[in-house]
Coordinates of C-alpha atoms in Angstrom, one line a residue:
M1 CA -79.0 -65.1 -13.9
N2 CA -79.2 -66.0 -17.6
D3 CA -76.1 -67.8 -18.8
S4 CA -77.3 -68.8 -22.3
D5 CA -75.3 -66.0 -24.1
N6 CA -72.7 -64.4 -21.9
T7 CA -69.8 -64.0 -24.3
T8 CA -68.9 -61.2 -26.7
D9 CA -66.1 -60.9 -29.2
T10 CA -64.7 -57.8 -27.4
E11 CA -62.0 -57.0 -29.9
G12 CA -63.4 -58.3 -33.1
E13 CA -60.7 -60.9 -33.5
K14 CA -61.6 -64.1 -35.3
P15 CA -60.0 -67.0 -33.5
A16 CA -58.2 -69.7 -35.3
F17 CA -60.3 -72.4 -33.8
K18 CA -64.0 -72.6 -32.9
R19 CA -63.8 -75.2 -30.2
V20 CA -60.7 -76.4 -28.3
M21 CA -59.6 -78.6 -25.5
L22 CA -57.2 -77.1 -22.9
K23 CA -55.2 -79.7 -21.0
I24 CA -53.1 -78.6 -18.0
S25 CA -51.4 -80.4 -15.2
G26 CA -52.5 -80.3 -11.6
E27 CA -49.0 -79.0 -10.9
A28 CA -49.8 -75.9 -12.9
L29 CA -52.2 -74.8 -10.2
M30 CA -49.8 -75.0 -7.3
G31 CA -47.6 -72.0 -8.3
D32 CA -44.3 -72.0 -6.4
Q33 CA -45.8 -74.1 -3.6
G34 CA -44.7 -77.8 -3.5
Y35 CA -48.3 -79.0 -3.1
G36 CA -52.0 -78.1 -3.3
L37 CA -53.7 -75.1 -4.8
H38 CA -52.3 -71.6 -5.1
P39 CA -55.4 -69.3 -5.5
P40 CA -53.5 -66.4 -7.3
T41 CA -52.2 -69.0 -9.9
V42 CA -55.6 -70.5 -10.4
E43 CA -57.0 -67.0 -11.0
R44 CA -54.2 -66.2 -13.4
I45 CA -55.0 -69.3 -15.5
A46 CA -58.7 -68.5 -15.3
R47 CA -58.0 -65.1 -16.8
E48 CA -56.1 -66.7 -19.6
V49 CA -59.1 -69.0 -20.3
K50 CA -61.5 -66.0 -20.1
S51 CA -59.5 -64.0 -22.6
V52 CA -59.9 -66.8 -25.2
H53 CA -63.5 -67.4 -24.2
D54 CA -64.1 -63.7 -24.9
M55 CA -62.9 -64.2 -28.5
G56 CA -65.8 -66.5 -29.0
T57 CA -63.9 -69.8 -28.9
E58 CA -65.7 -72.7 -27.1
I59 CA -63.5 -74.2 -24.5
C60 CA -63.4 -77.5 -22.6
M61 CA -60.7 -78.3 -20.1
V62 CA -59.1 -81.3 -18.4
I63 CA -56.9 -80.6 -15.3
G64 CA -54.6 -83.3 -13.8
G65 CA -54.5 -84.0 -10.1
G66 CA -50.8 -84.3 -9.5
N67 CA -50.7 -81.3 -7.2
I68 CA -52.9 -83.3 -4.7
F69 CA -52.4 -87.0 -5.4
R70 CA -50.8 -88.9 -8.3
G71 CA -52.0 -92.5 -8.7
L72 CA -48.7 -93.8 -10.1
Q73 CA -46.7 -92.4 -7.1
G74 CA -49.2 -93.9 -4.7
S75 CA -48.9 -97.3 -6.5
A76 CA -45.1 -97.1 -6.3
Q77 CA -45.3 -96.6 -2.6
G78 CA -47.2 -99.9 -2.1
M79 CA -50.8 -98.8 -2.6
E80 CA -53.0 -101.0 -4.8
R81 CA -52.9 -99.3 -8.3
T82 CA -56.7 -99.2 -8.9
T83 CA -57.3 -97.5 -5.5
A84 CA -54.5 -95.1 -6.1
D85 CA -55.9 -94.1 -9.5
Y86 CA -59.3 -93.5 -8.1
M87 CA -57.8 -91.2 -5.5
G88 CA -56.1 -89.4 -8.3
M89 CA -59.4 -89.0 -10.1
L90 CA -60.9 -87.4 -7.0
A91 CA -58.0 -85.0 -6.9
T92 CA -58.9 -83.8 -10.4
V93 CA -62.5 -83.1 -9.3
M94 CA -61.1 -80.8 -6.5
N95 CA -59.0 -79.0 -9.1
A96 CA -61.9 -78.7 -11.5
L97 CA -64.1 -77.1 -8.8
A98 CA -61.4 -74.6 -7.9
M99 CA -61.1 -73.6 -11.6
Q100 CA -64.9 -73.4 -11.9
A101 CA -65.0 -71.0 -8.9
A102 CA -62.2 -68.9 -10.4
L103 CA -63.9 -68.7 -13.8
E104 CA -67.3 -67.9 -12.4
S105 CA -65.8 -65.1 -10.2
L106 CA -64.7 -63.6 -13.5
G107 CA -68.2 -63.9 -15.0
V108 CA -67.6 -67.0 -17.1
F109 CA -70.3 -69.6 -16.8
T110 CA -68.8 -73.0 -16.2
R111 CA -69.9 -76.6 -15.8
V112 CA -67.8 -79.4 -14.1
I113 CA -68.7 -82.8 -15.5
S114 CA -67.4 -85.8 -13.8
A115 CA -66.8 -89.3 -15.2
I116 CA -67.5 -90.6 -11.7
P117 CA -71.1 -89.7 -10.7
M118 CA -71.3 -87.3 -7.7
D119 CA -74.5 -85.4 -8.3
Q120 CA -74.2 -83.1 -5.3
V121 CA -70.9 -81.7 -6.6
C122 CA -71.0 -81.8 -10.4
E123 CA -72.8 -83.2 -13.3
P124 CA -72.4 -86.7 -14.6
Y125 CA -70.9 -87.2 -18.1
I126 CA -73.5 -87.2 -20.8
R127 CA -72.0 -86.4 -24.1
R128 CA -74.9 -84.6 -25.7
R129 CA -75.5 -82.5 -22.6
A130 CA -71.8 -81.5 -22.6
V131 CA -72.0 -80.5 -26.2
R132 CA -75.0 -78.4 -25.5
H133 CA -73.2 -76.6 -22.7
L134 CA -70.4 -75.7 -25.2
E135 CA -72.9 -74.5 -27.7
K136 CA -74.3 -72.2 -25.0
K137 CA -70.8 -70.8 -24.5
R138 CA -70.2 -72.3 -21.1
V139 CA -66.7 -73.5 -20.3
V140 CA -66.9 -77.3 -19.6
I141 CA -64.3 -78.8 -17.3
F142 CA -64.1 -82.6 -17.5
A143 CA -63.1 -84.2 -14.2
A144 CA -62.3 -87.7 -12.9
G145 CA -60.4 -88.7 -16.1
T146 CA -62.1 -91.4 -18.1
G147 CA -63.6 -92.8 -14.9
N148 CA -61.3 -95.8 -15.3
P149 CA -58.0 -96.7 -13.6
Y150 CA -54.9 -97.1 -15.7
F151 CA -55.8 -94.2 -17.9
T152 CA -54.1 -90.8 -17.6
T153 CA -55.7 -87.4 -17.8
D154 CA -53.8 -86.9 -21.1
T155 CA -55.8 -89.8 -22.5
A156 CA -59.0 -88.4 -20.9
A157 CA -58.4 -85.0 -22.6
T158 CA -57.8 -86.6 -26.0
L159 CA -60.9 -88.8 -25.6
R160 CA -63.2 -85.9 -24.6
A161 CA -61.7 -83.7 -27.3
N162 CA -62.7 -86.2 -29.9
E163 CA -66.1 -86.7 -28.4
M164 CA -66.7 -83.0 -28.3
A165 CA -65.5 -82.5 -31.9
C166 CA -62.7 -80.1 -30.8
E167 CA -60.5 -78.8 -33.5
A168 CA -57.3 -79.0 -31.4
I169 CA -55.9 -79.9 -28.0
F170 CA -53.9 -77.1 -26.3
K171 CA -51.4 -78.6 -23.9
G172 CA -50.2 -75.9 -21.4
T173 CA -46.8 -76.6 -20.0
K174 CA -43.8 -74.8 -18.4
V175 CA -42.0 -74.4 -21.8
D176 CA -42.9 -72.9 -25.1
G177 CA -43.2 -76.0 -27.1
V178 CA -41.7 -79.5 -27.7
Y179 CA -37.9 -79.8 -27.4
D180 CA -35.6 -82.7 -28.4
K181 CA -34.3 -82.7 -24.8
D182 CA -35.0 -80.9 -21.5
P183 CA -34.3 -77.2 -22.1
A184 CA -33.9 -76.6 -18.4
K185 CA -31.0 -79.0 -18.4
F186 CA -29.5 -78.5 -21.9
D187 CA -28.6 -75.2 -23.4
D188 CA -28.5 -76.7 -26.9
A189 CA -32.0 -78.1 -26.7
K190 CA -33.8 -77.7 -30.0
R191 CA -37.4 -76.6 -30.2
Y192 CA -39.7 -78.0 -32.9
D193 CA -42.1 -75.8 -34.7
R194 CA -43.9 -78.8 -36.0
V195 CA -43.5 -82.5 -35.2
S196 CA -45.4 -85.6 -36.2
Y197 CA -47.2 -87.9 -33.9
D198 CA -44.9 -90.8 -34.9
E199 CA -41.8 -88.7 -34.2
V200 CA -43.2 -87.9 -30.7
L201 CA -43.7 -91.7 -30.1
Q202 CA -40.4 -92.8 -31.6
K203 CA -38.2 -90.2 -29.9
H204 CA -40.1 -90.3 -26.6
L205 CA -40.5 -86.5 -26.6
G206 CA -42.9 -86.6 -23.6
V207 CA -45.7 -84.5 -25.0
M208 CA -48.4 -86.8 -23.7
D209 CA -48.5 -90.5 -22.9
A210 CA -48.4 -93.0 -25.9
S211 CA -52.1 -93.8 -25.6
A212 CA -53.1 -90.1 -25.9
I213 CA -50.8 -89.5 -28.9
A214 CA -52.0 -92.6 -30.7
L215 CA -55.7 -91.6 -30.1
A216 CA -55.0 -88.1 -31.4
R217 CA -53.1 -89.5 -34.4
D218 CA -55.9 -91.9 -35.3
N219 CA -58.4 -89.1 -35.3
N220 CA -56.0 -86.5 -36.9
L221 CA -56.4 -84.2 -33.9
P222 CA -53.6 -81.6 -33.7
I223 CA -51.9 -81.0 -30.3
I224 CA -50.5 -77.5 -29.7
V225 CA -47.9 -77.3 -27.0
F226 CA -47.3 -73.9 -25.5
S227 CA -46.2 -72.2 -22.3
L228 CA -48.9 -71.6 -19.8
D229 CA -46.5 -69.3 -17.9
E230 CA -46.4 -66.8 -20.8
P231 CA -49.0 -64.1 -20.2
G232 CA -51.5 -64.0 -23.1
G233 CA -49.9 -67.0 -24.7
F234 CA -53.2 -69.0 -25.0
R235 CA -55.0 -66.1 -26.6
G236 CA -52.0 -65.2 -28.8
I237 CA -52.0 -68.6 -30.5
L238 CA -55.7 -68.3 -31.3
A239 CA -55.0 -64.9 -32.8
G240 CA -52.2 -66.3 -34.9
E241 CA -49.2 -65.2 -32.8
G242 CA -46.9 -66.6 -30.2
T243 CA -44.4 -69.5 -29.9
Y244 CA -45.6 -73.1 -29.8
T245 CA -45.2 -76.5 -31.3
T246 CA -47.8 -78.3 -33.3
V247 CA -48.0 -82.1 -33.2
H248 CA -49.7 -83.3 -36.4
S249 CA -49.9 -86.1 -38.9

C-alpha cells in the first residue's frame, strides 16, 4: 500500500498552521475509566486528528503515560525515581501504539518513533527521518519522552516541536483554555484569551511544567490550550474558530 501521498484537503479549507505538535495526557485516553485505555475514546481522538490531517496540516504527537504509570507517583511510593521514570516512558510507548492502531484503522498512515530504541516495536528517533515522515504526510507519534528520566512529556513535546520546526503546540485538556483558577472548583474562574509565557510561570497557571514553558518561550513557540472533549475543537482552531487560549511572548 502506498503511503507517500494519502491526504487530501477535502473541504478546501486552508489551515492556520502547516505543521503542529499535539500534546495530550495519557489520562485523556482512559475515558470514564479510572485506569488504562478506553478504545472508543482513543478512536474519538484519532478521528479528531484525522480531521485536521485531512486539511493538509502535518501533525506530530506526544502522549503522556499517566493512565498506565506515572513516574512521580511511583517515586513517591518509594520506588527509585529513575526506574519509575523509565517505567512511565514505556507506558507512553503503549499509548502511542494504541493511537497508531486507531489512526491507521481510519486510513491515516502513522509512525511511532521512540526515544528508547525498541526496533521490533517502533522506529528509533532520528530527526531527519522524522521530518521526512511528516513531509510524506504521515502522522508521527513521539514516544518514550526525551529518553531521559526527570523530564516530563510536556518537555519532550516542546523539544520535539522545536526539532520538527512546528509552528505551534496544541495542548489538549479537559477545559477550553487557561484559567486563573480551577474552573471545576470556582464559578468565578477567568479564562484568558492570550497569556504570556512569563505570566504562566509567575502565576503557576499549570499549562505545562516550567521547563517546557521556558523552552517554548526561548524559541518563541506558541502554545494553544483547548478542550479535547469538544467535538471538532482541534479542527475548528485551525480553521480560525473555537474557544482556546494562546500562550505567547
